[in-house]
């Protein structure tokens, strides 16, 4: 039995190779893998003894040879294939152990185009694909986690067909993710090739080595035309773990990490570190993602509380503890069992407030399912761990702003650009007889930021840099106004209102005026804008048009 070993990841390889030798296997290997195995005392031969040809072009060509691919691809159930091998003096290859250089890591560290190209493996994917194609006869391994199982099966006789097929599927997926990353890198525009050396860093194709690279991040071609929506696109995700269940207990679930270049360099809840508490659920992740995205739309210290994907409390203050108290006051009923996020580290003082502050309505200690922050002090973490054994404490990096947002629909995907504010929106255009006061203008800008994160039809009431009422997800806007007013109660008097889209009729504005709303910010653009403006003027409400809407479906 003959095997070719050439993985980038050498984890457990020496022990695996030594076990194969004991089972009677003949081993060949390339470049650095050969040196590692030979140095470990494993009986292994260099690949050139199999091919009869030296490695050339700084290692770019090692395994691209009929002695390799003929031995891998020959069907054992076809006598004519075996006769051809014999006629050319080629011995069948029964196992390929591969694994490609982590291209994403290379370019994420700031590799030049020259370095990136030298870390594009050619021989490795070709050999892996060939072995996977012929999986009934050739074992293909791309993950060290599979070594022990394969060894056990070989020692017992042979690897079953079903397991061979699983390994082949895994191999094709491994190559597909690798190719997707390269395609994304080239699509987004690498640095200009002017000045490329005629000889790249010695990475090799079958056995690539790290190439270093500048620390300035992935460069982009100046002035290059972006291709945001190519004709075809391949998405690459890696499973982090299975979830206990999906959205409901009868549904299975798992969480995957986005392997795209931009996402790897950013934060987000998928990569968040669970410091304490129960395992995260499907719904926990959905709500945590909403809270984490919302809180980072504020440069000032801010706290957001999310329940069922909707912010029910949000406030900003220089004093983060005060921001927390005001966020909780926004909707104490909904906040119970919610997700709380901060855009500042959680220290001992903030953690103490979270532990001690009681629900303003019930008087009971406030309960949260998840807390997410960029950092925790040692004392703050200890206090929060003592608050509850179940409270999930997440530490995450700031999420990426910009890029694509993707949603699955039956039979396909919807793709659009991230919803990003324009600076001109916050100035707005005064369309009423009365302009907002400076305090109202600040609250309008705050409410407008919050409104983007509320499900349409979205209405947000705010006062003093804090949310006092939210109406979300209703089929008509006037009902959303009524819900926001009901949640705010007396706090609606003197508050400001943000609407994610225009008022189609004056009834929503009339309802806000009756509740004592002082100022409104909305996109405008309705055929009945004059009627809405007239209603605002009658009530003495100041109103701004932003000319931009922020639907969130």
Short mmCIF file of C-alpha atoms in Angstrom, two decimals:
data_model
loop_
_atom_site.label_atom_id
_atom_site.label_comp_id
_atom_site.label_asym_id
_atom_site.label_seq_id
_atom_site.Cartn_x
_atom_site.Cartn_y
_atom_site.Cartn_z
CA UNK A 1 0.00 0.00 0.00
CA UNK A 2 1.36 3.41 -0.95
CA UNK A 3 0.57 6.83 0.52
CA UNK A 4 1.58 10.39 -0.34
CA UNK A 5 1.66 12.77 2.63
CA UNK A 6 1.80 16.52 2.01
CA UNK A 7 -0.39 18.51 4.45
CA UNK A 8 0.34 22.05 5.61
CA UNK A 9 -0.98 21.28 9.09
CA UNK A 10 1.47 18.82 10.65
CA UNK A 11 -0.63 18.20 13.79
CA UNK A 12 -0.37 14.51 14.69
CA UNK A 13 1.23 13.70 11.35
CA UNK A 14 4.40 12.00 12.62
CA UNK A 15 2.44 9.61 14.85
CA UNK A 16 -0.02 8.89 12.04
CA UNK A 17 2.77 8.23 9.55
CA UNK A 18 4.63 5.96 11.99
CA UNK A 19 1.44 3.95 12.53
CA UNK A 20 0.99 3.57 8.76
CA UNK A 21 4.53 2.23 8.45
CA UNK A 22 3.78 -0.38 11.13
CA UNK A 23 0.75 -1.44 9.08
CA UNK A 24 3.02 -1.99 6.07
CA UNK A 25 2.45 1.22 4.13
CA UNK A 26 5.11 2.78 1.90
CA UNK A 27 5.26 6.57 2.39
CA UNK A 28 6.31 9.39 0.08
CA UNK A 29 6.28 13.07 0.92
CA UNK A 30 7.19 16.54 -0.33
CA UNK A 31 9.41 19.36 0.83
CA UNK A 32 8.95 20.42 4.41
CA UNK A 33 6.66 17.48 5.23
CA UNK A 34 9.42 15.06 4.23
CA UNK A 35 11.91 16.89 6.44
CA UNK A 36 9.52 16.80 9.41
CA UNK A 37 8.79 13.08 9.05
CA UNK A 38 12.37 12.10 8.32
CA UNK A 39 13.50 14.15 11.32
CA UNK A 40 10.99 12.25 13.47
CA UNK A 41 12.50 8.92 12.44
CA UNK A 42 9.62 7.88 10.16
CA UNK A 43 10.54 5.73 7.17
CA UNK A 44 9.56 8.12 4.38
CA UNK A 45 10.94 8.75 0.88
CA UNK A 46 11.06 12.08 -1.00
CA UNK A 47 8.52 12.56 -3.78
CA UNK A 48 11.24 12.77 -6.46
CA UNK A 49 11.99 9.08 -5.89
CA UNK A 50 8.42 8.40 -7.00
CA UNK A 51 8.36 10.80 -9.94
CA UNK A 52 11.97 10.46 -11.04
CA UNK A 53 11.96 14.22 -11.45
CA UNK A 54 13.23 16.93 -9.07
CA UNK A 55 11.07 19.65 -7.55
CA UNK A 56 11.41 22.74 -9.76
CA UNK A 57 10.46 26.43 -9.88
CA UNK A 58 11.09 27.08 -6.19
CA UNK A 59 8.73 24.23 -5.29
CA UNK A 60 5.88 25.29 -7.59
CA UNK A 61 6.03 21.89 -9.29
CA UNK A 62 6.40 18.82 -7.09
CA UNK A 63 3.53 16.37 -7.50
CA UNK A 64 2.27 17.42 -10.95
CA UNK A 65 3.49 14.23 -12.62
CA UNK A 66 1.88 11.10 -14.20
CA UNK A 67 3.59 8.88 -11.63
CA UNK A 68 1.53 10.65 -8.97
CA UNK A 69 -1.74 11.31 -10.73
CA UNK A 70 -1.77 8.10 -12.73
CA UNK A 71 -1.30 6.18 -9.50
CA UNK A 72 -4.06 8.16 -7.79
CA UNK A 73 -6.64 8.23 -10.58
CA UNK A 74 -6.42 4.68 -11.96
CA UNK A 75 -9.62 2.73 -11.34
CA UNK A 76 -8.89 -0.57 -9.65
CA UNK A 77 -12.00 -2.19 -11.15
CA UNK A 78 -10.80 -1.60 -14.73
CA UNK A 79 -8.11 -4.03 -15.91
CA UNK A 80 -7.13 -1.73 -18.75
CA UNK A 81 -6.24 1.02 -16.25
CA UNK A 82 -4.04 -1.32 -14.25
CA UNK A 83 -2.44 -2.60 -17.45
CA UNK A 84 -1.60 0.95 -18.48
CA UNK A 85 0.00 1.63 -15.10
CA UNK A 86 2.09 -1.51 -15.44
CA UNK A 87 3.13 -0.58 -18.97
CA UNK A 88 4.47 2.74 -17.70
CA UNK A 89 5.98 1.39 -14.51
CA UNK A 90 3.51 3.25 -12.28
CA UNK A 91 2.40 1.84 -8.92
CA UNK A 92 -1.11 2.65 -7.62
CA UNK A 93 -1.39 5.22 -4.81
CA UNK A 94 -3.84 4.19 -2.10
CA UNK A 95 -3.90 7.24 0.18
CA UNK A 96 -3.36 10.98 -0.10
CA UNK A 97 -2.97 13.10 3.03
CA UNK A 98 -3.27 16.77 2.12
CA UNK A 99 -4.31 20.11 3.53
CA UNK A 100 -3.81 23.52 2.00
CA UNK A 101 -1.99 26.56 3.28
CA UNK A 102 -4.40 28.97 5.04
CA UNK A 103 -4.57 31.57 2.29
CA UNK A 104 -6.97 33.76 4.27
CA UNK A 105 -4.52 34.07 7.15
CA UNK A 106 -1.77 35.06 4.74
CA UNK A 107 -3.62 37.91 3.07
CA UNK A 108 -5.29 39.01 6.31
CA UNK A 109 -1.85 39.68 7.75
CA UNK A 110 -1.21 42.15 4.95
CA UNK A 111 0.56 40.08 2.32
CA UNK A 112 1.54 41.74 -0.93
CA UNK A 113 0.06 40.48 -4.17
CA UNK A 114 3.37 38.75 -4.89
CA UNK A 115 3.22 36.89 -1.58
CA UNK A 116 -0.47 36.10 -1.98
CA UNK A 117 0.10 34.52 -5.40
CA UNK A 118 2.96 32.41 -4.08
CA UNK A 119 0.61 31.07 -1.42
CA UNK A 120 -1.91 29.83 -3.96
CA UNK A 121 -1.50 26.06 -3.93
CA UNK A 122 -1.77 24.24 -7.27
CA UNK A 123 -0.36 20.76 -6.80
CA UNK A 124 -2.05 20.27 -3.44
CA UNK A 125 -5.65 20.89 -4.56
CA UNK A 126 -5.05 18.90 -7.73
CA UNK A 127 -3.85 15.87 -5.82
CA UNK A 128 -6.64 16.17 -3.22
CA UNK A 129 -9.30 16.43 -5.92
CA UNK A 130 -7.85 13.46 -7.81
CA UNK A 131 -7.89 11.29 -4.69
CA UNK A 132 -11.42 12.42 -3.79
CA UNK A 133 -12.65 11.63 -7.29
CA UNK A 134 -11.32 8.09 -6.93
CA UNK A 135 -12.42 7.69 -3.29
CA UNK A 136 -13.68 4.08 -3.61
CA UNK A 137 -10.04 3.06 -4.05
CA UNK A 138 -8.04 5.97 -2.64
CA UNK A 139 -8.33 7.34 0.88
CA UNK A 140 -8.10 11.13 1.09
CA UNK A 141 -7.55 12.95 4.39
CA UNK A 142 -7.46 16.71 4.88
CA UNK A 143 -8.17 16.91 8.61
CA UNK A 144 -5.93 15.51 11.40
CA UNK A 145 -9.12 14.77 13.37
CA UNK A 146 -9.72 11.85 10.98
CA UNK A 147 -6.35 10.14 11.52
CA UNK A 148 -7.31 7.95 14.48
CA UNK A 149 -10.52 6.67 12.93
CA UNK A 150 -8.79 5.74 9.67
CA UNK A 151 -5.98 3.97 11.52
CA UNK A 152 -8.47 1.97 13.57
CA UNK A 153 -10.38 0.95 10.44
CA UNK A 154 -7.19 -0.05 8.59
CA UNK A 155 -6.00 -2.09 11.56
CA UNK A 156 -9.37 -3.88 11.57
CA UNK A 157 -9.23 -4.60 7.83
CA UNK A 158 -10.27 -1.62 5.69
CA UNK A 159 -12.08 1.71 5.73
CA UNK A 160 -15.79 1.25 4.87
CA UNK A 161 -17.20 2.74 1.68
CA UNK A 162 -19.44 5.20 3.54
CA UNK A 163 -16.50 6.60 5.50
CA UNK A 164 -14.43 6.89 2.33
CA UNK A 165 -17.26 8.89 0.76
CA UNK A 166 -17.47 11.16 3.81
CA UNK A 167 -13.73 11.84 3.63
CA UNK A 168 -14.03 12.63 -0.09
CA UNK A 169 -16.87 15.09 0.53
CA UNK A 170 -14.76 16.75 3.21
CA UNK A 171 -11.83 16.98 0.80
CA UNK A 172 -13.87 18.62 -1.97
CA UNK A 173 -15.30 21.07 0.59
CA UNK A 174 -11.79 21.87 1.81
CA UNK A 175 -10.67 22.79 -1.71
CA UNK A 176 -13.90 24.70 -2.41
CA UNK A 177 -13.41 26.95 0.65
CA UNK A 178 -9.79 27.56 -0.37
CA UNK A 179 -10.77 28.53 -3.93
CA UNK A 180 -13.60 30.75 -2.67
CA UNK A 181 -11.14 32.75 -0.55
CA UNK A 182 -8.79 33.24 -3.50
CA UNK A 183 -11.65 34.30 -5.78
CA UNK A 184 -12.83 36.83 -3.20
CA UNK A 185 -9.32 38.24 -2.81
CA UNK A 186 -8.93 38.74 -6.56
CA UNK A 187 -12.50 40.03 -6.98
CA UNK A 188 -12.10 42.71 -4.33
CA UNK A 189 -8.89 43.94 -5.94
CA UNK A 190 -5.42 43.11 -4.73
CA UNK A 191 -2.53 45.51 -4.87
CA UNK A 192 -1.11 46.37 -8.26
CA UNK A 193 1.30 43.83 -9.71
CA UNK A 194 3.69 46.54 -10.80
CA UNK A 195 6.97 45.87 -9.05
CA UNK A 196 6.30 42.18 -8.49
CA UNK A 197 9.52 40.29 -8.26
CA UNK A 198 10.16 37.69 -10.92
CA UNK A 199 10.45 35.14 -8.15
CA UNK A 200 7.99 34.93 -5.28
CA UNK A 201 8.53 33.90 -1.69
CA UNK A 202 9.31 30.20 -1.48
CA UNK A 203 5.89 28.98 -0.49
CA UNK A 204 5.56 26.01 -2.78
CA UNK A 205 2.33 24.49 -3.98
CA UNK A 206 2.17 21.16 -2.24
CA UNK A 207 3.84 22.23 0.97
CA UNK A 208 3.47 26.00 1.35
CA UNK A 209 5.33 27.86 4.06
CA UNK A 210 4.40 31.16 5.73
CA UNK A 211 5.66 34.11 3.76
CA UNK A 212 5.42 36.96 6.23
CA UNK A 213 4.06 40.14 4.70
CA UNK A 214 3.54 43.76 5.55
CA UNK A 215 1.50 44.71 8.61
CA UNK A 216 -0.62 47.27 6.83
CA UNK A 217 -3.54 45.05 5.89
CA UNK A 218 -4.69 43.78 2.54
CA UNK A 219 -4.02 46.43 -0.06
CA UNK A 220 -6.55 47.31 -2.73
CA UNK A 221 -5.95 48.47 -6.24
CA UNK A 222 -6.22 52.27 -6.28
CA UNK A 223 -9.18 53.29 -8.39
CA UNK A 224 -10.01 49.72 -9.30
CA UNK A 225 -13.61 49.23 -10.31
CA UNK A 226 -15.38 47.22 -7.63
CA UNK A 227 -17.46 44.20 -8.59
CA UNK A 228 -19.95 44.09 -5.73
CA UNK A 229 -22.34 41.67 -7.42
CA UNK A 230 -20.55 39.21 -9.71
CA UNK A 231 -22.44 36.74 -11.87
CA UNK A 232 -21.63 33.89 -9.49
CA UNK A 233 -20.42 33.91 -5.91
CA UNK A 234 -19.22 31.20 -3.54
CA UNK A 235 -19.58 31.64 0.20
CA UNK A 236 -17.25 29.91 2.63
CA UNK A 237 -18.25 29.11 6.21
CA UNK A 238 -16.69 26.87 8.84
CA UNK A 239 -18.77 25.17 11.52
CA UNK A 240 -17.86 26.24 15.03
CA UNK A 241 -20.24 23.91 16.85
CA UNK A 242 -23.69 22.41 16.93
CA UNK A 243 -26.38 24.20 18.91
CA UNK A 244 -28.73 22.44 21.31
CA UNK A 245 -31.49 23.18 18.80
CA UNK A 246 -32.54 25.78 16.26
CA UNK A 247 -35.13 28.51 16.65
CA UNK A 248 -37.46 25.94 18.22
CA UNK A 249 -36.67 22.69 20.06
CA UNK A 250 -37.80 20.48 17.16
CA UNK A 251 -35.29 22.16 14.79
CA UNK A 252 -31.63 21.26 14.59
CA UNK A 253 -29.10 24.11 14.60
CA UNK A 254 -25.42 24.99 14.28
CA UNK A 255 -23.30 28.13 14.09
CA UNK A 256 -20.75 28.74 11.36
CA UNK A 257 -17.94 31.27 11.12
CA UNK A 258 -17.72 33.41 7.99
CA UNK A 259 -14.35 32.75 6.34
CA UNK A 260 -14.48 35.74 3.98
CA UNK A 261 -11.47 38.01 4.16
CA UNK A 262 -13.35 41.06 5.44
CA UNK A 263 -15.26 39.18 8.13
CA UNK A 264 -12.16 37.39 9.38
CA UNK A 265 -10.62 40.79 10.15
CA UNK A 266 -13.65 42.00 12.09
CA UNK A 267 -15.60 41.04 15.15
CA UNK A 268 -19.15 39.89 15.53
CA UNK A 269 -21.06 37.47 17.67
CA UNK A 270 -20.05 34.28 15.84
CA UNK A 271 -16.45 34.80 16.94
CA UNK A 272 -17.37 36.07 20.42
CA UNK A 273 -15.71 34.35 23.38
CA UNK A 274 -18.08 32.83 25.93
CA UNK A 275 -16.53 33.68 29.30
CA UNK A 276 -19.28 32.34 31.54
CA UNK A 277 -22.76 30.89 31.58
CA UNK A 278 -24.90 28.49 29.63
CA UNK A 279 -24.26 27.48 26.06
CA UNK A 280 -25.55 30.02 23.52
CA UNK A 281 -28.80 29.15 21.75
CA UNK A 282 -29.98 30.02 18.24
CA UNK A 283 -32.22 32.81 19.56
CA UNK A 284 -29.43 34.07 21.85
CA UNK A 285 -27.19 34.55 18.82
CA UNK A 286 -29.89 36.35 16.81
CA UNK A 287 -30.65 38.78 19.63
CA UNK A 288 -26.99 39.26 20.58
CA UNK A 289 -26.18 40.12 16.97
CA UNK A 290 -28.90 42.78 16.95
CA UNK A 291 -27.70 44.28 20.23
CA UNK A 292 -24.05 44.25 19.19
CA UNK A 293 -24.74 45.93 15.86
CA UNK A 294 -26.94 48.59 17.46
CA UNK A 295 -24.62 49.63 20.28
CA UNK A 296 -21.72 50.26 17.89
CA UNK A 297 -23.72 52.82 15.90
CA UNK A 298 -22.86 55.18 18.77
CA UNK A 299 -19.46 56.72 19.39
CA UNK A 300 -20.48 57.83 22.87
CA UNK A 301 -20.63 55.32 25.73
CA UNK A 302 -23.89 53.45 25.14
CA UNK A 303 -25.97 50.56 26.40
CA UNK A 304 -28.64 48.69 24.45
CA UNK A 305 -31.09 46.08 25.67
CA UNK A 306 -32.67 43.85 23.02
CA UNK A 307 -35.63 41.52 23.33
CA UNK A 308 -36.75 39.36 20.41
CA UNK A 309 -34.47 41.18 17.95
CA UNK A 310 -35.85 44.63 18.88
CA UNK A 311 -34.13 47.29 21.01
CA UNK A 312 -36.43 47.89 23.98
CA UNK A 313 -33.96 50.14 25.79
CA UNK A 314 -31.05 52.23 24.56
CA UNK A 315 -29.25 55.19 26.07
CA UNK A 316 -25.95 57.03 25.75
CA UNK A 317 -24.16 58.93 28.49
CA UNK A 318 -20.58 59.81 29.32
CA UNK A 319 -21.22 57.80 32.49
CA UNK A 320 -21.80 54.26 31.22
CA UNK A 321 -23.53 53.29 34.47
CA UNK A 322 -26.09 56.05 33.92
CA UNK A 323 -26.50 54.88 30.32
CA UNK A 324 -27.33 51.43 31.67
CA UNK A 325 -29.90 52.76 34.15
CA UNK A 326 -31.62 54.83 31.46
CA UNK A 327 -31.64 51.93 29.00
CA UNK A 328 -33.32 49.73 31.60
CA UNK A 329 -35.89 52.46 32.29
CA UNK A 330 -36.82 52.48 28.60
CA UNK A 331 -38.97 49.35 28.90
CA UNK A 332 -38.41 47.46 32.18
CA UNK A 333 -41.05 44.85 31.34
CA UNK A 334 -39.46 43.81 28.06
CA UNK A 335 -35.92 44.06 29.41
CA UNK A 336 -36.44 41.05 31.67
CA UNK A 337 -34.56 38.10 30.17
CA UNK A 338 -33.17 40.30 27.40
CA UNK A 339 -29.76 40.77 25.79
CA UNK A 340 -27.64 43.66 27.03
CA UNK A 341 -24.70 45.14 25.14
CA UNK A 342 -22.11 47.83 25.90
CA UNK A 343 -19.64 49.56 23.61
CA UNK A 344 -17.27 50.14 26.53
CA UNK A 345 -15.48 47.69 28.85
CA UNK A 346 -17.43 46.45 31.85
CA UNK A 347 -15.55 47.41 35.01
CA UNK A 348 -16.26 46.75 38.69
CA UNK A 349 -18.52 49.78 39.07
CA UNK A 350 -20.70 48.90 36.06
CA UNK A 351 -20.83 45.22 37.02
CA UNK A 352 -21.94 46.17 40.53
CA UNK A 353 -24.75 48.32 39.10
CA UNK A 354 -25.88 45.48 36.87
CA UNK A 355 -25.93 43.14 39.84
CA UNK A 356 -27.64 45.54 42.25
CA UNK A 357 -30.04 47.61 40.14
CA UNK A 358 -33.57 46.27 40.48
CA UNK A 359 -36.33 46.30 37.94
CA UNK A 360 -38.13 49.67 38.32
CA UNK A 361 -41.55 47.99 38.10
CA UNK A 362 -41.24 44.69 39.96
CA UNK A 363 -38.49 45.58 42.40
CA UNK A 364 -36.85 42.21 41.68
CA UNK A 365 -33.23 41.86 40.65
CA UNK A 366 -32.98 42.34 36.94
CA UNK A 367 -32.35 39.20 34.88
CA UNK A 368 -30.57 39.01 31.53
CA UNK A 369 -29.88 36.03 29.30
CA UNK A 370 -26.77 37.40 27.58
CA UNK A 371 -24.32 40.26 28.10
CA UNK A 372 -21.86 41.27 25.42
CA UNK A 373 -19.03 43.81 25.70
CA UNK A 374 -15.59 44.49 24.20
CA UNK A 375 -13.82 43.71 27.49
CA UNK A 376 -14.34 42.97 31.19
CA UNK A 377 -12.11 43.87 34.11
CA UNK A 378 -11.14 40.98 36.38
CA UNK A 379 -13.24 42.38 39.24
CA UNK A 380 -16.16 43.14 36.95
CA UNK A 381 -16.10 39.62 35.53
CA UNK A 382 -15.99 38.08 39.00
CA UNK A 383 -19.03 40.12 40.11
CA UNK A 384 -21.06 39.15 37.07
CA UNK A 385 -20.15 35.48 37.39
CA UNK A 386 -21.52 35.63 40.90
CA UNK A 387 -24.78 37.20 39.71
CA UNK A 388 -25.98 34.08 37.93
CA UNK A 389 -24.66 30.71 36.84
CA UNK A 390 -26.78 30.99 33.69
CA UNK A 391 -25.91 34.52 32.52
CA UNK A 392 -23.91 34.20 29.32
CA UNK A 393 -21.00 36.66 29.28
CA UNK A 394 -19.58 37.31 25.80
CA UNK A 395 -16.45 39.22 24.86
CA UNK A 396 -16.36 40.33 21.23
CA UNK A 397 -14.59 42.69 18.91
CA UNK A 398 -16.30 45.61 17.24
CA UNK A 399 -18.36 44.36 14.28
CA UNK A 400 -17.49 45.27 10.74
CA UNK A 401 -19.41 48.12 9.10
CA UNK A 402 -20.01 47.95 5.38
CA UNK A 403 -19.86 45.12 2.87
CA UNK A 404 -22.65 42.76 1.90
CA UNK A 405 -25.63 41.66 3.92
CA UNK A 406 -27.15 38.35 2.87
CA UNK A 407 -30.54 36.80 3.53
CA UNK A 408 -31.71 33.44 2.37
CA UNK A 409 -35.02 33.06 0.54
CA UNK A 410 -36.48 29.86 -0.88
CA UNK A 411 -34.35 28.93 -3.85
CA UNK A 412 -31.73 31.64 -3.47
CA UNK A 413 -30.17 34.55 -1.64
CA UNK A 414 -30.93 38.25 -1.41
CA UNK A 415 -27.78 40.39 -1.25
CA UNK A 416 -27.57 44.10 -0.54
CA UNK A 417 -25.14 46.65 0.85
CA UNK A 418 -24.94 47.24 4.57
CA UNK A 419 -27.28 50.01 5.78
CA UNK A 420 -24.89 52.83 6.67
CA UNK A 421 -25.82 56.33 7.78
CA UNK A 422 -24.84 59.34 5.71
CA UNK A 423 -23.64 62.37 7.67
CA UNK A 424 -26.16 64.60 5.89
CA UNK A 425 -29.07 62.65 7.38
CA UNK A 426 -28.49 64.00 10.87
CA UNK A 427 -28.62 67.61 9.76
CA UNK A 428 -31.87 66.96 7.93
CA UNK A 429 -34.03 69.60 6.30
CA UNK A 430 -36.50 71.54 8.40
CA UNK A 431 -39.87 71.43 6.63
CA UNK A 432 -42.05 73.00 9.34
CA UNK A 433 -42.56 76.55 10.55
CA UNK A 434 -40.69 75.76 13.74
CA UNK A 435 -37.14 74.44 13.69
CA UNK A 436 -36.01 72.01 16.42
CA UNK A 437 -34.24 73.43 19.45
CA UNK A 438 -30.61 72.35 20.05
CA UNK A 439 -31.76 69.79 22.65
CA UNK A 440 -34.43 68.47 20.30
CA UNK A 441 -31.92 68.27 17.46
CA UNK A 442 -29.59 66.12 19.60
CA UNK A 443 -32.42 63.80 20.56
CA UNK A 444 -33.61 63.59 16.96
CA UNK A 445 -30.14 62.48 15.84
CA UNK A 446 -30.09 59.92 18.65
CA UNK A 447 -33.56 58.57 17.84
CA UNK A 448 -32.65 58.36 14.15
CA UNK A 449 -29.69 56.12 14.98
CA UNK A 450 -31.86 53.86 17.11
CA UNK A 451 -34.62 53.68 14.52
CA UNK A 452 -32.38 51.88 12.03
CA UNK A 453 -32.24 48.87 14.35
CA UNK A 454 -36.00 48.57 14.96
CA UNK A 455 -38.19 46.36 12.79
CA UNK A 456 -40.40 48.22 10.32
CA UNK A 457 -42.75 49.96 10.58
CA UNK A 458 -40.41 51.50 13.15
CA UNK A 459 -41.27 54.33 15.51
CA UNK A 460 -38.87 55.43 18.26
CA UNK A 461 -39.60 58.00 20.97
CA UNK A 462 -36.58 59.45 22.76
CA UNK A 463 -35.79 62.10 25.37
CA UNK A 464 -32.51 63.16 26.90
CA UNK A 465 -30.42 60.69 24.92
CA UNK A 466 -32.51 57.68 25.93
CA UNK A 467 -35.30 55.63 24.36
CA UNK A 468 -38.65 56.03 26.10
CA UNK A 469 -40.93 54.15 23.70
CA UNK A 470 -40.72 51.81 20.69
CA UNK A 471 -43.29 50.65 18.18
CA UNK A 472 -41.99 47.89 15.90
CA UNK A 473 -42.94 45.34 13.28
CA UNK A 474 -46.50 46.53 12.68
CA UNK A 475 -48.31 46.33 9.33
CA UNK A 476 -49.18 50.03 9.53
CA UNK A 477 -47.34 53.03 10.91
CA UNK A 478 -50.14 54.51 13.00
CA UNK A 479 -50.28 51.34 15.12
CA UNK A 480 -46.52 51.58 15.68
CA UNK A 481 -47.01 55.18 16.90
CA UNK A 482 -49.74 54.02 19.28
CA UNK A 483 -47.49 51.26 20.69
CA UNK A 484 -44.55 53.61 21.18
CA UNK A 485 -46.78 56.18 22.92
CA UNK A 486 -48.29 53.52 25.16
CA UNK A 487 -44.83 52.26 26.16
CA UNK A 488 -43.62 55.80 26.89
CA UNK A 489 -46.69 56.91 28.87
CA UNK A 490 -46.24 60.40 30.28
CA UNK A 491 -42.64 60.42 29.02
CA UNK A 492 -43.96 60.94 25.50
CA UNK A 493 -44.72 64.58 26.37
CA UNK A 494 -41.78 66.65 25.15
CA UNK A 495 -40.11 63.64 23.53
CA UNK A 496 -38.96 63.41 19.92
CA UNK A 497 -40.04 60.82 17.38
CA UNK A 498 -38.09 59.03 14.65
CA UNK A 499 -39.86 57.13 11.87
CA UNK A 500 -37.84 54.80 9.62
CA UNK A 501 -39.96 55.72 6.58
CA UNK A 502 -42.40 58.46 5.62
CA UNK A 503 -45.87 58.90 7.08
CA UNK A 504 -48.28 57.89 4.30
CA UNK A 505 -51.10 59.82 6.01
CA UNK A 506 -51.32 62.52 8.65
CA UNK A 507 -52.96 60.13 11.16
CA UNK A 508 -49.62 58.93 12.55
CA UNK A 509 -48.43 62.49 13.04
CA UNK A 510 -51.75 63.42 14.67
CA UNK A 511 -51.39 60.53 17.13
CA UNK A 512 -47.88 61.69 18.01
CA UNK A 513 -49.07 65.26 18.49
CA UNK A 514 -51.89 64.12 20.79
CA UNK A 515 -49.30 62.35 22.96
CA UNK A 516 -47.24 65.54 23.28
CA UNK A 517 -44.37 64.73 20.91
CA UNK A 518 -42.34 67.89 20.31
CA UNK A 519 -40.28 67.08 17.22
CA UNK A 520 -40.14 64.48 14.44
CA UNK A 521 -37.47 63.13 12.10
CA UNK A 522 -38.49 61.08 9.07
CA UNK A 523 -37.35 60.54 5.47
CA UNK A 524 -40.25 62.36 3.76
CA UNK A 525 -41.23 61.49 0.23
CA UNK A 526 -44.94 60.70 0.64
CA UNK A 527 -47.51 62.04 -1.81
CA UNK A 528 -49.24 63.43 1.29
CA UNK A 529 -46.17 65.15 2.74
CA UNK A 530 -47.97 68.55 2.56
CA UNK A 531 -50.80 67.18 4.74
CA UNK A 532 -48.32 65.73 7.25
CA UNK A 533 -46.39 69.01 7.38
CA UNK A 534 -49.62 70.94 7.88
CA UNK A 535 -50.57 68.65 10.78
CA UNK A 536 -47.16 69.23 12.36
CA UNK A 537 -47.50 72.98 12.01
CA UNK A 538 -50.96 72.92 13.61
CA UNK A 539 -49.48 71.09 16.61
CA UNK A 540 -46.33 73.26 16.81
CA UNK A 541 -44.12 70.24 16.07
CA UNK A 542 -40.71 70.75 14.49
CA UNK A 543 -40.05 68.24 11.72
CA UNK A 544 -36.94 67.25 9.75
CA UNK A 545 -36.78 65.30 6.49
CA UNK A 546 -33.68 63.15 5.97
CA UNK A 547 -34.45 61.97 2.40
CA UNK A 548 -33.15 58.52 3.44
CA UNK A 549 -35.17 55.65 4.87
CA UNK A 550 -33.94 52.76 7.02
CA UNK A 551 -36.37 49.87 6.66
CA UNK A 552 -35.43 46.77 8.65
CA UNK A 553 -37.50 43.75 7.62
#
